[in-house]
C-alpha positions as semicolon CSV with decimal commas, in nm:
position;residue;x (nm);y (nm);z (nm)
1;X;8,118;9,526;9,166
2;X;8,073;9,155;9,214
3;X;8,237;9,084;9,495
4;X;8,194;8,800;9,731
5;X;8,332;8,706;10,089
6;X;8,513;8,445;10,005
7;X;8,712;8,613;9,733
8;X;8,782;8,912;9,959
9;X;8,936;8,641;10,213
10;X;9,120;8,515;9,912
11;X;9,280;8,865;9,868
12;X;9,383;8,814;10,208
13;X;9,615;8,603;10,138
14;X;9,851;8,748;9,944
15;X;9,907;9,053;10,181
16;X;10,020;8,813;10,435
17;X;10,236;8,612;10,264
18;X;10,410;8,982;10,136
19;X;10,392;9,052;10,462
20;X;10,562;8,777;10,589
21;X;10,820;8,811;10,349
22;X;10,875;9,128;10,470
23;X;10,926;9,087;10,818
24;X;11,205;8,833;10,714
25;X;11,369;9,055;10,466
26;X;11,362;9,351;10,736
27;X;11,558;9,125;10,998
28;X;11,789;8,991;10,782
29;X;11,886;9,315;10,563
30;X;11,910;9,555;10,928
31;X;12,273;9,547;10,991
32;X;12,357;9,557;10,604
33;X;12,156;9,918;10,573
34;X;12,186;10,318;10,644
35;X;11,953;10,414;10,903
36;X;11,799;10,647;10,614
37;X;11,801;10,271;10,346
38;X;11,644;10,122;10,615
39;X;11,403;10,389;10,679
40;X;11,248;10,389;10,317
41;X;11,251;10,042;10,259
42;X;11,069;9,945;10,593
43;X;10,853;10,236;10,495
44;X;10,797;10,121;10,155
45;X;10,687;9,749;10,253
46;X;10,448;9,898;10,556
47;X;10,318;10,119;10,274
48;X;10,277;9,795;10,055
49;X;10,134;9,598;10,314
50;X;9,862;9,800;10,434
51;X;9,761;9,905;10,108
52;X;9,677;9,555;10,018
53;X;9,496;9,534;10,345
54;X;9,309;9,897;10,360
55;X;9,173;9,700;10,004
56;X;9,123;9,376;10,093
57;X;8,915;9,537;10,354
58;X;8,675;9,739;10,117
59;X;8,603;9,410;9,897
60;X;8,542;9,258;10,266
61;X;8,319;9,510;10,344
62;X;8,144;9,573;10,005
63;X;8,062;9,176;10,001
64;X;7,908;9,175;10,326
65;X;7,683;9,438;10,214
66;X;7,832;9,678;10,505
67;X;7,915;9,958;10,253
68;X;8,075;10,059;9,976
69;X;8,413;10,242;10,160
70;X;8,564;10,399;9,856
71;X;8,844;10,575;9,988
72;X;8,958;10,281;10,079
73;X;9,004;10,146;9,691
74;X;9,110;10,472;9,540
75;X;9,405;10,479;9,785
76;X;9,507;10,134;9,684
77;X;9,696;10,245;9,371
78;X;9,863;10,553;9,544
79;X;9,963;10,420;9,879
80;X;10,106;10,095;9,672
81;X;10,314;10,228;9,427
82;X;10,509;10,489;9,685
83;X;10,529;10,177;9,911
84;X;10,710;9,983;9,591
85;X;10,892;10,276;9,549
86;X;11,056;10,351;9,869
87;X;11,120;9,978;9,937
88;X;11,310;9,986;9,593
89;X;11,504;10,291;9,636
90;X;11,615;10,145;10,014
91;X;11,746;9,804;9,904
92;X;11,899;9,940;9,585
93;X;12,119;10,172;9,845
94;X;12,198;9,900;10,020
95;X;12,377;9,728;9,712
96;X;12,508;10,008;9,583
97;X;12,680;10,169;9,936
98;X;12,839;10,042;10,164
99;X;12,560;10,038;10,427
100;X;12,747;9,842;10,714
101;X;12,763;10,152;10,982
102;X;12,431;10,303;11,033
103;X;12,463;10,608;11,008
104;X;9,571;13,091;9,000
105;X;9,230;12,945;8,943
106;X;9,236;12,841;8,571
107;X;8,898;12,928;8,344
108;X;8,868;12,604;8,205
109;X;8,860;12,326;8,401
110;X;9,167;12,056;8,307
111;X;9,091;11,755;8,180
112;X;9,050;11,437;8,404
113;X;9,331;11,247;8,465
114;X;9,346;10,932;8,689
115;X;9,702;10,866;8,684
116;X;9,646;10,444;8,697
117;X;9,959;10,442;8,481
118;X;10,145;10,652;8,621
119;X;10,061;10,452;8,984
120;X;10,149;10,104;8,820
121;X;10,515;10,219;8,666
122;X;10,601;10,310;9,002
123;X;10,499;9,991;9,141
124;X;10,662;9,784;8,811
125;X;10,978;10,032;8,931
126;X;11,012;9,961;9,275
127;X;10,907;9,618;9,240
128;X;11,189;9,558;8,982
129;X;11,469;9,725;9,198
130;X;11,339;9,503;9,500
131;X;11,329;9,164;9,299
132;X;11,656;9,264;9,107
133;X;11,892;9,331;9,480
134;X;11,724;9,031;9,558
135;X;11,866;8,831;9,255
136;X;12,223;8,982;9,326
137;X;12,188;8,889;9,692
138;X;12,106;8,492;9,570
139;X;12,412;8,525;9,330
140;X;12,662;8,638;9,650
141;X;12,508;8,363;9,884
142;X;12,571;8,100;9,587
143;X;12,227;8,062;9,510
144;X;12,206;8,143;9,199
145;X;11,891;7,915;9,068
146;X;11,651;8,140;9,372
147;X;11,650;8,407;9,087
148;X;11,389;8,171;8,902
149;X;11,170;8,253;9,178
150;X;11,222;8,635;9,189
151;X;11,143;8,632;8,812
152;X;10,783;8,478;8,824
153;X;10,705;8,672;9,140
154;X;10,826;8,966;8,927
155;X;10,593;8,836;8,590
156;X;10,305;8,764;8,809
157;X;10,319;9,186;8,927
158;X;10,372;9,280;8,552
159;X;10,025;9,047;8,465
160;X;9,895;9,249;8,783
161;X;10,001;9,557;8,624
162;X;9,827;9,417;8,327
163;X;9,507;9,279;8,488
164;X;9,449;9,673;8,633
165;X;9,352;9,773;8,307
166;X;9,092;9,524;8,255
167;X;8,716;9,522;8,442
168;X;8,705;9,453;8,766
169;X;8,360;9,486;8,855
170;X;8,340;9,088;8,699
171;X;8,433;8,838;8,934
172;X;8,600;8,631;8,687
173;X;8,882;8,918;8,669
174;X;8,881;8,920;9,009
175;X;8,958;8,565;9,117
176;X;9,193;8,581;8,814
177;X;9,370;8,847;8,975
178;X;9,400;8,756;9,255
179;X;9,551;8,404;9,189
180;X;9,803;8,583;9,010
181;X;9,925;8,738;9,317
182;X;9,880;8,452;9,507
183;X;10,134;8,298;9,265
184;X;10,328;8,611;9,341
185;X;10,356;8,645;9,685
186;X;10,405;8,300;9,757
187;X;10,723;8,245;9,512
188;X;10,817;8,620;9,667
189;X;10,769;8,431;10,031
190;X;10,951;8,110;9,890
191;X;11,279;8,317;9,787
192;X;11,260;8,527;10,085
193;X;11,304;8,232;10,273
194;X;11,530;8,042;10,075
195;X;11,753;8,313;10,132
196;X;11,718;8,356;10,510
197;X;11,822;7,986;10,546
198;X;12,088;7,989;10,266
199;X;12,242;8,290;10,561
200;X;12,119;8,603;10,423
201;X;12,117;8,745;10,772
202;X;12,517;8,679;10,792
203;X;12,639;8,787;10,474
204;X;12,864;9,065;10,468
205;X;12,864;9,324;10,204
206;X;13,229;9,431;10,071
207;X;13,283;9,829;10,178
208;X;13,243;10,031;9,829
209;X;13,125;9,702;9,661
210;X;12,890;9,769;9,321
211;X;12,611;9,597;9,228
């Protein structure tokens, strides 16, 4: 792996500006969700957040020559894509409902199978039900030209999803990477916030109303 510290600070980056994003989105969407919407999508961006963190962390730690924590990157697929897909399940249940009360040993051994894929559709999944409530919740607040940014925030994860495939142990693919999701977060952030001061935080959702 050719890591370095400063790219592992780099990668820092973009799990804070998520997590900013985050904290906004889970003050202003609160009184619009189910105690059990609410649940899974605050669950889902934790999830999210400290798996970019817990990974972060290992490049962190495998640049400074401390040691090579592996469990720390093989979790970073798993822990990701459940967080992406609890998060998407929550807000989508917000738009659809009307969320205003809360309320044998085998012989042979099977062949290997790392599941990356699998992993990345989740993520590409929960990320797309996320970034697509979003883009209704710009249309309702008259914002309309906000879903711009939700789309490259959602093209930079699909390059992400692309960039997974490719090898990581250069550092070119890494600083590629990671502007990509730089780019990402930050247009996430910058919509995020848009809405918040467009009045996300006061917008009523119609009982029964369908996305």
């Amino acid at each position: 792996m050719d890591f370095s510290i400063p790219m592992a600070l780099v990668d820092y980056i973009s799990v804070i500006l998520f997590g900013i994003a985050a904290v906004i989105l889970l003050r202003n969407l609160y009184n619009k969700m189910s105690k059990g919407a609410f649940a899974l999508f605050s669950a889902g961006v934790i999830d999210i957040t400290l798996a970019g963190a817990l990974k972060a962390t290992y490049k962190l730690l495998y640049a400074a020559g401390a040691c090579n924590f592996e469990a720390l990157n093989h979790m970073f697929f798993p822990v990701q894509s459940i967080g992406f897909l609890l998060a998407g399940v929550g807000i989508l249940a917000m738009i659809c409902r009307n969320q205003t009360e809360k309320t044998a040993m085998l012989a042979v051994a099977p062949p290997l199978f790392s599941g990356t894929f699998v992993f990345v559709g989740l993520m590409v999944a929960g990320l797309g039900l996320i970034e697509t409530a979003l883009c209704i919740l710009s249309v309702k607040l008259k914002k309309p030209w906000l879903i711009a940014l939700f789309v490259v925030s959602f093209a930079c994860s699909l390059c992400m999803g692309y960039l997974s495939s490719k090898d990581f142990t250069e550092a070119v693919m890494n600083w590629i990477a990671e502007g990509v999701n730089v780019l990402g977060q930050g247009t996430f952030l910058a919509g995020v916030i848009m809405l918040h001061r467009s009045g996300l935080a006061g917008l009523t959702l119609k009982s029964g109303e369908k996305a």
